[in-house]
mmCIF file of C-alpha atoms and ligand atoms in Angstrom:
data_model
loop_
_atom_site.group_PDB
_atom_site.id
_atom_site.type_symbol
_atom_site.label_atom_id
_atom_site.label_comp_id
_atom_site.label_asym_id
_atom_site.label_seq_id
_atom_site.Cartn_x
_atom_site.Cartn_y
_atom_site.Cartn_z
ATOM 1 C CA MET A 1010 22.537 51.464 55.197
ATOM 2 C CA LYS A 1011 19.355 52.319 52.961
ATOM 3 C CA THR A 1012 15.923 52.986 54.755
ATOM 4 C CA VAL A 1013 13.179 51.687 53.710
ATOM 5 C CA ILE A 1014 9.533 52.705 54.777
ATOM 6 C CA VAL A 1015 6.733 49.778 54.708
ATOM 7 C CA GLY A 1016 3.298 51.305 54.924
ATOM 8 C CA ILE A 1017 0.779 48.951 55.768
ATOM 9 C CA THR A 1018 -3.246 49.405 55.195
ATOM 10 C CA GLY A 1019 -6.116 47.828 56.616
ATOM 11 C CA GLY A 1020 -6.745 44.859 54.303
ATOM 12 C CA ILE A 1021 -6.308 41.070 55.693
ATOM 13 C CA ALA A 1022 -3.289 41.080 53.302
ATOM 14 C CA ALA A 1023 -1.697 42.896 56.378
ATOM 15 C CA TYR A 1024 -0.920 39.610 57.925
ATOM 16 C CA LYS A 1025 1.993 38.832 54.830
ATOM 17 C CA SER A 1026 3.493 42.243 55.559
ATOM 18 C CA ALA A 1027 5.299 40.839 58.880
ATOM 19 C CA GLN A 1028 6.716 38.016 56.642
ATOM 20 C CA LEU A 1029 7.593 40.984 53.885
ATOM 21 C CA VAL A 1030 9.451 43.053 56.901
ATOM 22 C CA SER A 1031 11.262 40.183 57.908
ATOM 23 C CA ASP A 1032 12.496 39.885 54.429
ATOM 24 C CA LEU A 1033 13.624 42.955 54.144
ATOM 25 C CA MET A 1034 15.485 43.349 57.115
ATOM 26 C CA LYS A 1035 17.440 40.086 56.282
ATOM 27 C CA LYS A 1036 18.764 42.365 52.946
ATOM 28 C CA ASP A 1037 20.372 44.567 55.443
ATOM 29 C CA LEU A 1038 18.028 47.452 55.141
ATOM 30 C CA ASP A 1039 16.742 49.813 57.576
ATOM 31 C CA VAL A 1040 13.233 49.481 57.719
ATOM 32 C CA TYR A 1041 10.817 51.532 59.240
ATOM 33 C CA VAL A 1042 6.932 50.453 59.379
ATOM 34 C CA LEU A 1043 4.072 52.933 59.087
ATOM 35 C CA MET A 1044 0.292 51.740 59.856
ATOM 36 C CA THR A 1045 -3.118 53.011 59.334
ATOM 37 C CA GLU A 1046 -5.331 52.822 62.585
ATOM 38 C CA HIS A 1047 -7.252 49.944 60.344
ATOM 39 C CA ALA A 1048 -4.187 48.352 59.677
ATOM 40 C CA LYS A 1049 -3.673 47.698 63.092
ATOM 41 C CA GLU A 1050 -7.152 46.179 63.699
ATOM 42 C CA PHE A 1051 -5.527 43.286 61.734
ATOM 43 C CA ILE A 1052 -1.997 42.678 63.069
ATOM 44 C CA ALA A 1053 -0.501 44.548 66.343
ATOM 45 C CA PRO A 1054 2.381 47.331 66.011
ATOM 46 C CA LEU A 1055 4.393 45.420 68.358
ATOM 47 C CA THR A 1056 4.908 42.877 65.521
ATOM 48 C CA PHE A 1057 6.730 45.384 63.325
ATOM 49 C CA ALA A 1058 8.584 47.149 66.115
ATOM 50 C CA SER A 1059 10.116 43.652 67.368
ATOM 51 C CA LEU A 1060 10.814 43.077 63.635
ATOM 52 C CA THR A 1061 12.378 46.430 62.654
ATOM 53 C CA HIS A 1062 13.976 47.830 66.156
ATOM 54 C CA HIS A 1063 11.899 50.975 65.448
ATOM 55 C CA PRO A 1064 8.461 51.807 66.966
ATOM 56 C CA VAL A 1065 5.507 52.243 64.381
ATOM 57 C CA TYR A 1066 5.529 56.039 64.885
ATOM 58 C CA GLY A 1067 2.310 57.752 65.058
ATOM 59 C CA LEU A 1068 1.339 61.459 63.635
ATOM 60 C CA PHE A 1069 3.095 64.398 65.550
ATOM 61 C CA ASP A 1070 5.546 61.662 67.330
ATOM 62 C CA THR A 1071 9.016 63.360 67.898
ATOM 63 C CA ASP A 1072 12.089 61.714 68.207
ATOM 64 C CA GLN A 1073 14.321 62.461 71.307
ATOM 65 C CA HIS A 1074 15.582 65.397 69.593
ATOM 66 C CA GLY A 1075 12.152 66.775 69.749
ATOM 67 C CA LYS A 1076 12.164 66.560 65.696
ATOM 68 C CA ILE A 1077 8.747 65.718 64.003
ATOM 69 C CA MET A 1078 9.169 62.134 62.858
ATOM 70 C CA HIS A 1079 6.841 62.602 59.875
ATOM 71 C CA ILE A 1080 9.597 64.771 58.428
ATOM 72 C CA GLU A 1081 12.482 63.018 59.283
ATOM 73 C CA LEU A 1082 11.668 59.557 58.013
ATOM 74 C CA ALA A 1083 10.284 61.225 54.698
ATOM 75 C CA LYS A 1084 13.704 62.868 54.636
ATOM 76 C CA LYS A 1085 15.356 59.615 55.261
ATOM 77 C CA ALA A 1086 13.595 57.093 53.246
ATOM 78 C CA ASP A 1087 15.128 55.581 50.047
ATOM 79 C CA ALA A 1088 11.977 53.815 48.672
ATOM 80 C CA PHE A 1089 8.569 53.814 50.205
ATOM 81 C CA LEU A 1090 6.339 50.719 49.741
ATOM 82 C CA ILE A 1091 2.695 50.652 50.518
ATOM 83 C CA ALA A 1092 1.852 46.766 51.041
ATOM 84 C CA PRO A 1093 -0.890 46.115 51.023
ATOM 85 C CA ALA A 1094 -2.463 49.313 49.449
ATOM 86 C CA THR A 1095 -6.065 49.531 50.184
ATOM 87 C CA ALA A 1096 -8.428 51.636 47.812
ATOM 88 C CA ASN A 1097 -8.983 54.081 50.261
ATOM 89 C CA VAL A 1098 -5.407 54.630 50.838
ATOM 90 C CA ILE A 1099 -4.828 54.809 47.037
ATOM 91 C CA ALA A 1100 -7.486 57.281 46.637
ATOM 92 C CA LYS A 1101 -6.023 59.501 49.357
ATOM 93 C CA ILE A 1102 -2.526 59.610 48.322
ATOM 94 C CA VAL A 1103 -3.289 60.040 44.925
ATOM 95 C CA HIS A 1104 -5.314 63.279 45.868
ATOM 96 C CA GLY A 1105 -2.667 64.916 48.562
ATOM 97 C CA ILE A 1106 -4.913 63.722 51.629
ATOM 98 C CA ALA A 1107 -2.741 63.554 54.516
ATOM 99 C CA ASP A 1108 -4.568 63.006 57.550
ATOM 100 C CA ASP A 1109 -2.423 60.181 59.273
ATOM 101 C CA MET A 1110 0.685 59.576 59.907
ATOM 102 C CA LEU A 1111 1.236 57.205 56.848
ATOM 103 C CA THR A 1112 -0.231 59.279 54.073
ATOM 104 C CA THR A 1113 1.575 62.591 55.657
ATOM 105 C CA THR A 1114 4.846 60.802 55.577
ATOM 106 C CA PHE A 1115 3.949 59.610 52.244
ATOM 107 C CA LEU A 1116 3.078 63.202 50.942
ATOM 108 C CA ALA A 1117 6.180 64.537 52.271
ATOM 109 C CA ALA A 1118 8.770 61.786 50.892
ATOM 110 C CA THR A 1119 10.617 62.505 47.652
ATOM 111 C CA CYS A 1120 12.232 58.897 47.258
ATOM 112 C CA PRO A 1121 10.850 56.189 44.542
ATOM 113 C CA LYS A 1122 7.031 55.264 45.784
ATOM 114 C CA LEU A 1123 5.831 51.647 45.382
ATOM 115 C CA ILE A 1124 1.938 50.666 45.725
ATOM 116 C CA ALA A 1125 0.807 46.956 45.942
ATOM 117 C CA PRO A 1126 -2.970 46.975 45.829
ATOM 118 C CA ALA A 1127 -4.944 44.471 47.592
ATOM 119 C CA MET A 1128 -8.540 44.185 48.036
ATOM 120 C CA ASN A 1129 -11.998 42.461 46.756
ATOM 121 C CA THR A 1130 -12.163 42.295 43.085
ATOM 122 C CA HIS A 1131 -14.915 44.448 42.457
ATOM 123 C CA MET A 1132 -13.307 47.096 44.717
ATOM 124 C CA TYR A 1133 -10.220 46.828 42.371
ATOM 125 C CA GLU A 1134 -12.171 46.826 39.181
ATOM 126 C CA ASN A 1135 -14.161 49.654 40.285
ATOM 127 C CA PRO A 1136 -13.449 52.738 37.587
ATOM 128 C CA VAL A 1137 -12.685 54.822 40.526
ATOM 129 C CA THR A 1138 -9.766 52.578 41.821
ATOM 130 C CA GLN A 1139 -8.727 52.041 38.287
ATOM 131 C CA ASN A 1140 -8.469 55.706 37.842
ATOM 132 C CA ASN A 1141 -6.533 56.280 40.995
ATOM 133 C CA LEU A 1142 -4.233 53.513 39.883
ATOM 134 C CA ALA A 1143 -3.945 54.961 36.563
ATOM 135 C CA LEU A 1144 -3.006 58.306 38.538
ATOM 136 C CA CYS A 1145 -0.623 56.771 40.793
ATOM 137 C CA LYS A 1146 1.568 55.855 37.334
ATOM 138 C CA GLN A 1147 1.290 59.067 36.056
ATOM 139 C CA LEU A 1148 2.709 60.598 39.299
ATOM 140 C CA GLY A 1149 5.334 58.233 38.864
ATOM 141 C CA TYR A 1150 4.538 56.104 41.613
ATOM 142 C CA ARG A 1151 5.247 52.241 40.643
ATOM 143 C CA VAL A 1152 2.162 50.319 40.675
ATOM 144 C CA ILE A 1153 3.118 46.455 41.513
ATOM 145 C CA ASP A 1154 -0.315 44.508 39.835
ATOM 146 C CA SER A 1155 -2.303 42.700 42.257
ATOM 147 C CA SER A 1156 -2.365 38.826 40.902
ATOM 148 C CA THR A 1157 -5.714 36.475 40.686
ATOM 149 C CA GLY A 1158 -6.659 33.842 42.878
ATOM 150 C CA LEU A 1159 -9.288 33.121 45.824
ATOM 151 C CA LEU A 1160 -9.355 36.201 47.903
ATOM 152 C CA ALA A 1161 -9.810 36.051 51.718
ATOM 153 C CA CYS A 1162 -13.760 37.307 51.087
ATOM 154 C CA GLY A 1163 -14.312 33.860 49.339
ATOM 155 C CA ASP A 1164 -14.324 35.744 45.779
ATOM 156 C CA VAL A 1165 -12.228 34.267 42.748
ATOM 157 C CA GLY A 1166 -10.533 37.526 40.904
ATOM 158 C CA VAL A 1167 -7.901 40.096 40.731
ATOM 159 C CA GLY A 1168 -7.194 42.134 43.813
ATOM 160 C CA LYS A 1169 -4.426 39.667 45.604
ATOM 161 C CA LEU A 1170 -1.360 40.778 46.983
ATOM 162 C CA ALA A 1171 1.618 40.378 44.572
ATOM 163 C CA GLU A 1172 4.125 37.617 45.645
ATOM 164 C CA LEU A 1173 6.132 38.807 48.434
ATOM 165 C CA SER A 1174 9.375 38.009 46.025
ATOM 166 C CA ASP A 1175 8.220 40.438 43.489
ATOM 167 C CA LEU A 1176 7.877 42.802 46.014
ATOM 168 C CA MET A 1177 11.318 42.336 47.294
ATOM 169 C CA GLU A 1178 12.403 42.397 44.111
ATOM 170 C CA GLU A 1179 10.761 45.798 42.949
ATOM 171 C CA VAL A 1180 12.291 47.023 46.455
ATOM 172 C CA GLU A 1181 15.625 46.343 45.547
ATOM 173 C CA GLN A 1182 15.405 47.605 41.805
ATOM 174 C CA ALA A 1183 14.142 50.852 43.281
ATOM 175 C CA LEU A 1184 16.991 51.147 45.526
ATOM 176 C CA TRP A 1185 19.225 50.178 43.083
ATOM 177 C CA SER A 1186 21.124 53.455 41.415
ATOM 178 C CA ASP A 1187 23.425 51.985 38.731
ATOM 179 C CA HIS A 1188 21.815 52.370 35.231
ATOM 180 C CA CYS A 1189 24.971 51.517 33.540
ATOM 181 C CA LEU A 1190 23.253 49.132 30.815
ATOM 182 C CA GLN A 1191 20.272 51.411 30.664
ATOM 183 C CA GLY A 1192 19.012 50.963 26.943
ATOM 184 C CA LYS A 1193 21.097 48.035 26.309
ATOM 185 C CA ARG A 1194 19.885 44.326 25.203
ATOM 186 C CA LEU A 1195 21.824 41.651 26.937
ATOM 187 C CA VAL A 1196 21.440 37.970 26.160
ATOM 188 C CA VAL A 1197 22.495 35.315 28.750
ATOM 189 C CA THR A 1198 22.648 31.554 28.703
ATOM 190 C CA ALA A 1199 22.325 29.583 31.956
ATOM 191 C CA GLY A 1200 21.892 25.969 32.967
ATOM 192 C CA ALA A 1201 22.747 22.297 32.013
ATOM 193 C CA THR A 1202 21.735 21.390 28.784
ATOM 194 C CA GLN A 1203 19.978 17.864 28.333
ATOM 195 C CA GLU A 1204 21.015 15.690 25.593
ATOM 196 C CA ALA A 1205 18.614 12.844 25.290
ATOM 197 C CA LEU A 1206 19.452 9.157 24.614
ATOM 198 C CA ASP A 1207 15.764 8.021 24.676
ATOM 199 C CA PRO A 1208 12.438 9.484 25.582
ATOM 200 C CA VAL A 1209 13.126 8.588 28.791
ATOM 201 C CA ARG A 1210 16.890 9.587 29.478
ATOM 202 C CA TYR A 1211 19.407 11.942 28.952
ATOM 203 C CA LEU A 1212 22.959 13.482 29.778
ATOM 204 C CA THR A 1213 23.662 16.394 31.550
ATOM 205 C CA ASN A 1214 26.017 18.127 34.218
ATOM 206 C CA HIS A 1215 25.638 19.432 37.665
ATOM 207 C CA SER A 1216 24.888 23.095 36.545
ATOM 208 C CA THR A 1217 21.905 24.413 38.098
ATOM 209 C CA GLY A 1218 21.788 27.868 36.481
ATOM 210 C CA LYS A 1219 22.126 30.198 39.160
ATOM 211 C CA MET A 1220 25.309 32.310 38.086
ATOM 212 C CA GLY A 1221 23.384 32.929 34.993
ATOM 213 C CA PHE A 1222 20.058 33.898 36.411
ATOM 214 C CA ALA A 1223 22.079 36.379 38.755
ATOM 215 C CA ILE A 1224 23.522 37.744 35.815
ATOM 216 C CA ALA A 1225 20.096 38.340 34.119
ATOM 217 C CA LYS A 1226 18.846 39.658 37.208
ATOM 218 C CA MET A 1227 21.788 42.295 37.516
ATOM 219 C CA ALA A 1228 21.674 43.464 34.044
ATOM 220 C CA LYS A 1229 17.989 44.239 34.606
ATOM 221 C CA ARG A 1230 18.814 46.030 37.559
ATOM 222 C CA CYS A 1231 21.269 48.153 35.694
ATOM 223 C CA GLY A 1232 18.747 49.073 33.072
ATOM 224 C CA ALA A 1233 19.201 46.638 30.392
ATOM 225 C CA GLU A 1234 16.381 44.772 28.155
ATOM 226 C CA VAL A 1235 17.475 41.290 29.305
ATOM 227 C CA THR A 1236 16.712 37.695 27.338
ATOM 228 C CA LEU A 1237 17.476 34.562 29.682
ATOM 229 C CA ILE A 1238 17.854 31.754 27.511
ATOM 230 C CA ALA A 1239 17.766 28.716 29.564
ATOM 231 C CA ALA A 1240 18.274 25.058 29.896
ATOM 232 C CA PRO A 1241 15.983 23.046 32.064
ATOM 233 C CA ASN A 1242 15.968 24.253 35.957
ATOM 234 C CA HIS A 1243 14.541 25.065 38.989
ATOM 235 C CA LEU A 1244 14.923 28.474 39.786
ATOM 236 C CA PRO A 1245 12.120 31.204 40.253
ATOM 237 C CA PRO A 1246 11.558 33.273 37.132
ATOM 238 C CA ILE A 1247 12.811 36.727 37.141
ATOM 239 C CA LYS A 1248 10.052 39.512 36.799
ATOM 240 C CA GLY A 1249 10.788 41.642 33.643
ATOM 241 C CA VAL A 1250 12.692 39.371 31.968
ATOM 242 C CA ASN A 1251 12.509 37.535 28.547
ATOM 243 C CA TYR A 1252 12.720 34.040 29.083
ATOM 244 C CA VAL A 1253 13.448 31.434 26.586
ATOM 245 C CA PRO A 1254 13.204 27.512 27.861
ATOM 246 C CA VAL A 1255 15.524 25.211 25.775
ATOM 247 C CA VAL A 1256 16.549 21.822 26.396
ATOM 248 C CA SER A 1257 19.760 20.698 24.287
ATOM 249 C CA ALA A 1258 22.846 22.576 22.918
ATOM 250 C CA LEU A 1259 21.409 22.341 19.540
ATOM 251 C CA ASP A 1260 18.192 24.292 20.723
ATOM 252 C CA MET A 1261 20.319 26.432 22.542
ATOM 253 C CA LEU A 1262 22.716 27.509 19.272
ATOM 254 C CA GLU A 1263 19.259 28.102 17.466
ATOM 255 C CA VAL A 1264 17.882 30.104 19.845
ATOM 256 C CA VAL A 1265 21.099 32.077 20.650
ATOM 257 C CA ARG A 1266 21.564 32.762 16.624
ATOM 258 C CA THR A 1267 17.873 34.283 16.575
ATOM 259 C CA TYR A 1268 18.509 36.807 19.295
ATOM 260 C CA GLN A 1269 22.286 37.518 18.246
ATOM 261 C CA ASN A 1270 21.224 40.181 15.886
ATOM 262 C CA GLN A 1271 19.430 41.940 18.424
ATOM 263 C CA ALA A 1272 22.250 41.922 21.381
ATOM 264 C CA ASP A 1273 24.668 44.534 22.605
ATOM 265 C CA ILE A 1274 26.168 41.987 25.027
ATOM 266 C CA ILE A 1275 25.664 38.067 24.805
ATOM 267 C CA VAL A 1276 26.884 36.023 27.900
ATOM 268 C CA LYS A 1277 27.349 32.307 27.495
ATOM 269 C CA ALA A 1278 27.099 31.083 31.121
ATOM 270 C CA ALA A 1279 25.539 27.816 30.741
ATOM 271 C CA ALA A 1280 27.209 24.538 30.945
ATOM 272 C CA VAL A 1281 26.915 23.154 27.365
ATOM 273 C CA ALA A 1282 27.112 19.490 26.729
ATOM 274 C CA ASP A 1283 30.240 18.708 24.259
ATOM 275 C CA TYR A 1284 28.875 15.976 23.245
ATOM 276 C CA ARG A 1285 25.455 14.455 22.538
ATOM 277 C CA PRO A 1286 24.513 10.723 21.792
ATOM 278 C CA LYS A 1287 24.856 10.350 17.962
ATOM 279 C CA GLU A 1288 21.556 8.550 17.789
ATOM 280 C CA VAL A 1289 18.381 9.192 19.912
ATOM 281 C CA ALA A 1290 16.538 5.868 20.703
ATOM 282 C CA GLN A 1291 12.593 6.326 19.856
ATOM 283 C CA GLU A 1292 11.234 4.026 22.035
ATOM 284 C CA LYS A 1293 13.118 3.327 25.627
ATOM 285 C CA ILE A 1294 15.969 1.509 25.605
ATOM 286 C CA LYS A 1295 15.232 -2.256 27.218
ATOM 287 C CA LYS A 1296 17.900 -3.771 29.830
ATOM 288 C CA GLU A 1297 16.808 -6.782 27.925
ATOM 289 C CA THR A 1298 18.549 -6.202 24.854
ATOM 290 C CA GLY A 1299 21.637 -6.134 26.546
ATOM 291 C CA THR A 1300 24.051 -3.345 27.934
ATOM 292 C CA PRO A 1301 24.059 -0.456 24.879
ATOM 293 C CA GLU A 1302 27.006 0.958 23.433
ATOM 294 C CA ILE A 1303 26.558 4.895 23.058
ATOM 295 C CA THR A 1304 28.362 6.602 20.312
ATOM 296 C CA LEU A 1305 28.600 10.575 21.157
ATOM 297 C CA GLU A 1306 29.020 13.159 18.606
ATOM 298 C CA ARG A 1307 30.666 16.482 19.348
ATOM 299 C CA ASN A 1308 27.955 19.582 19.815
ATOM 300 C CA PRO A 1309 28.624 22.950 18.146
ATOM 301 C CA ASP A 1310 30.683 25.503 20.281
ATOM 302 C CA ILE A 1311 27.983 27.951 20.691
ATOM 303 C CA LEU A 1312 30.289 30.855 22.223
ATOM 304 C CA LYS A 1313 33.049 30.207 19.292
ATOM 305 C CA GLU A 1314 30.439 30.652 16.443
ATOM 306 C CA ILE A 1315 28.621 33.605 18.077
ATOM 307 C CA SER A 1316 31.947 35.254 18.742
ATOM 308 C CA LEU A 1317 33.558 34.477 15.162
ATOM 309 C CA ASN A 1318 30.634 35.820 13.672
ATOM 310 C CA ARG A 1319 29.575 38.822 15.116
ATOM 311 C CA PRO A 1320 26.789 40.835 12.878
ATOM 312 C CA PHE A 1321 28.485 44.219 14.433
ATOM 313 C CA PRO A 1322 30.357 45.081 17.616
ATOM 314 C CA GLN A 1323 29.407 42.849 20.497
ATOM 315 C CA VAL A 1324 30.719 42.020 23.899
ATOM 316 C CA ILE A 1325 30.948 38.632 24.239
ATOM 317 C CA CYS A 1326 31.443 36.932 27.560
ATOM 318 C CA GLY A 1327 32.170 32.909 28.070
ATOM 319 C CA PHE A 1328 32.623 31.076 31.246
ATOM 320 C CA ALA A 1329 35.236 28.636 32.051
ATOM 321 C CA MET A 1330 34.937 26.035 34.541
ATOM 322 C CA GLU A 1331 38.137 24.018 35.257
ATOM 323 C CA THR A 1332 39.500 21.621 37.582
ATOM 324 C CA GLU A 1333 43.139 21.602 36.788
ATOM 325 C CA HIS A 1334 45.602 23.899 35.487
ATOM 326 C CA VAL A 1335 42.995 26.387 35.328
ATOM 327 C CA MET A 1336 44.502 29.878 34.623
ATOM 328 C CA GLU A 1337 46.551 27.915 31.443
ATOM 329 C CA HIS A 1338 43.401 26.242 30.296
ATOM 330 C CA ALA A 1339 41.491 29.494 30.809
ATOM 331 C CA LYS A 1340 44.058 31.271 28.723
ATOM 332 C CA GLU A 1341 43.958 28.829 26.042
ATOM 333 C CA LYS A 1342 40.222 29.116 25.770
ATOM 334 C CA PHE A 1343 40.184 32.753 25.574
ATOM 335 C CA GLU A 1344 42.509 33.120 22.603
ATOM 336 C CA LYS A 1345 40.469 30.332 20.639
ATOM 337 C CA LYS A 1346 36.924 31.762 21.464
ATOM 338 C CA GLN A 1347 38.030 35.321 21.034
ATOM 339 C CA VAL A 1348 35.869 36.766 23.613
ATOM 340 C CA ASP A 1349 35.926 39.833 25.393
ATOM 341 C CA PHE A 1350 35.438 38.282 29.022
ATOM 342 C CA LEU A 1351 36.210 34.972 30.047
ATOM 343 C CA VAL A 1352 35.077 34.254 33.646
ATOM 344 C CA VAL A 1353 37.112 31.456 35.409
ATOM 345 C CA ASN A 1354 35.873 29.425 38.356
ATOM 346 C CA ASN A 1355 37.757 26.400 39.870
ATOM 347 C CA LEU A 1356 35.534 23.681 40.869
ATOM 348 C CA ARG A 1357 37.827 22.882 43.801
ATOM 349 C CA GLU A 1358 37.581 26.160 45.314
ATOM 350 C CA GLU A 1359 35.598 26.622 48.534
ATOM 351 C CA GLY A 1360 32.241 28.935 47.411
ATOM 352 C CA ALA A 1361 32.701 28.599 44.006
ATOM 353 C CA GLY A 1362 30.937 26.195 41.729
ATOM 354 C CA PHE A 1363 27.679 24.199 41.251
ATOM 355 C CA GLY A 1364 24.341 24.953 43.174
ATOM 356 C CA VAL A 1365 26.038 27.747 45.826
ATOM 357 C CA ASP A 1366 24.948 30.924 45.980
ATOM 358 C CA SER A 1367 28.549 32.452 45.964
ATOM 359 C CA ASN A 1368 31.379 32.350 43.659
ATOM 360 C CA ARG A 1369 34.913 33.239 43.418
ATOM 361 C CA VAL A 1370 36.068 33.920 39.560
ATOM 362 C CA SER A 1371 38.863 35.506 37.933
ATOM 363 C CA ILE A 1372 37.798 37.623 34.874
ATOM 364 C CA LEU A 1373 40.312 37.871 31.537
ATOM 365 C CA SER A 1374 40.208 40.371 29.305
ATOM 366 C CA LYS A 1375 42.421 41.397 26.631
ATOM 367 C CA ASP A 1376 44.712 43.139 28.873
ATOM 368 C CA LYS A 1377 44.448 41.911 32.129
ATOM 369 C CA VAL A 1378 43.505 38.979 34.719
ATOM 370 C CA GLU A 1379 41.436 40.232 37.603
ATOM 371 C CA ASP A 1380 41.229 37.887 40.628
ATOM 372 C CA LEU A 1381 37.805 38.837 42.379
ATOM 373 C CA LYS A 1382 37.439 37.966 45.953
ATOM 374 C CA LEU A 1383 34.466 35.266 47.021
ATOM 375 C CA MET A 1384 31.178 37.064 46.637
ATOM 376 C CA SER A 1385 27.649 36.482 45.861
ATOM 377 C CA LYS A 1386 26.532 35.194 42.496
ATOM 378 C CA GLU A 1387 24.594 38.076 42.314
ATOM 379 C CA GLU A 1388 27.599 40.662 43.069
ATOM 380 C CA VAL A 1389 29.533 38.611 40.548
ATOM 381 C CA GLY A 1390 26.889 39.463 37.655
ATOM 382 C CA TYR A 1391 26.855 43.032 39.066
ATOM 383 C CA GLU A 1392 30.844 43.334 38.509
ATOM 384 C CA LEU A 1393 30.453 41.759 35.291
ATOM 385 C CA CYS A 1394 27.742 44.555 33.761
ATOM 386 C CA LYS A 1395 30.214 47.256 34.868
ATOM 387 C CA ARG A 1396 32.380 45.881 33.048
ATOM 388 C CA PHE A 1397 30.400 44.984 29.829
ATOM 389 C CA ALA A 1398 29.085 48.758 30.132
ATOM 390 C CA LYS A 1399 32.958 50.074 30.210
ATOM 391 C CA ARG A 1400 33.556 47.706 27.099
ATOM 392 C CA LEU A 1401 30.541 49.280 25.186
ATOM 393 C CA GLU A 1402 32.029 52.553 25.969
ATOM 394 C CA GLU A 1403 35.261 51.667 24.292
ATOM 395 C CA PHE A 1404 33.412 50.466 21.043
ATOM 396 C CA SER A 1405 31.788 53.816 20.511
ATOM 397 C CA CYS A 1406 35.195 55.779 21.265
HETATM 398 O O1 C5P B 2836 35.167 25.041 26.001
HETATM 399 P P1 C5P B 2836 34.734 25.003 27.231
HETATM 400 O O2 C5P B 2836 33.022 24.324 26.954
HETATM 401 O O3 C5P B 2836 35.193 24.789 28.469
HETATM 402 O O4 C5P B 2836 34.092 26.649 27.199
HETATM 403 C C1 C5P B 2836 32.948 27.019 28.066
HETATM 404 C C2 C5P B 2836 32.520 28.263 27.401
HETATM 405 O O5 C5P B 2836 31.971 27.569 26.516
HETATM 406 C C3 C5P B 2836 31.024 28.434 28.406
HETATM 407 O O6 C5P B 2836 30.758 30.171 28.462
HETATM 408 C C4 C5P B 2836 30.122 27.700 27.895
HETATM 409 O O7 C5P B 2836 28.808 28.354 27.901
HETATM 410 C C5 C5P B 2836 30.469 27.903 26.260
HETATM 411 N N1 C5P B 2836 29.897 26.518 25.400
HETATM 412 C C6 C5P B 2836 29.416 26.632 24.343
HETATM 413 N N2 C5P B 2836 29.225 25.658 23.562
HETATM 414 C C7 C5P B 2836 29.602 24.437 23.689
HETATM 415 C C8 C5P B 2836 30.176 24.078 24.782
HETATM 416 C C9 C5P B 2836 30.822 25.436 25.533
HETATM 417 O O8 C5P B 2836 29.062 27.823 23.995
HETATM 418 N N3 C5P B 2836 29.490 23.451 22.937
#
């Protein structure tokens, strides 16, 4: 189990840290909270002791073996996040001041360190603070920029604590140690395309885009430069990923073609409509004109097209969702589309399919079929990234 230290300093945003710590605990992490004396004015240490099941240690506290806790925690930590970080504490840590438990442990820790500033706009914009933040970056600390909005003091401006979901993602990224796709460019498509019938209606399917988003997230964690080409969806954006929205299969084809020359890996996780209405009515189709007959025409098979027209050796991965004769159809598809990997999911299987966070897939490649166990979509994404990295290595052999 990985250990995360959350340092909390004396700003009003300290109240948000309780939710952050609770969210981190749900990720199966061992979390310790260290607080400045001013932070304890805003929120009680008992809140964090109850959430983390560890006391909020003070300077010179020892464990039951008499070991000094600031050194023990510094050794144990896999990531150290200060959120919120006040201007005062930022100034201290960049100048090696260690006059309390938080700053002393921070100075002793050698793990990745993250700073999430939160303060009044004028304090934030003060060149002294800006210089100190620049120093943080020079020292290798990850600064998670404050956002802009209405601050507790009533001012509107920059200085709000970053979103908790961004802080979570940054911590997870810091804990992540596999950089198998470092320097590689990965393009992934996600979601269900929409094929217009008229300005109001369209044909689509049940895909939510979760699998494609999970691949984008894990590829980024593995060090890849990621472009996510997504059909309309309701998923939260992924920080640090180049997001390109599209609507129809034809839009998607055009965008994928544009990015094909800049990709080492292309993953087609989108559920692309195989057909689109031949005519798109300019005005809303009125029921008074009788039951319409809708003629469909084939959409291009994007996966097949990019796979057969690779500008240089590229890893191409397709997805197949089947409801019957799953493996038989998948093998046919693998041959027809000439991909490196085909990820097969059976819609009828429990925990797999649309809208859920888990998947149970089989991965077809040239010489094998691998049946993976039921796992989260993010874990499936990671399993794929490892295989993409291996395949790219084979190209250079
Ligand atoms: O042939 P089928 O649609 O079942 O194949 C699924 C795979 O092909 C998916 O990777 C999907 O993104 C891709 N596909 C495509 N263009 C289409 C239809 C499917 O790229 N028109």
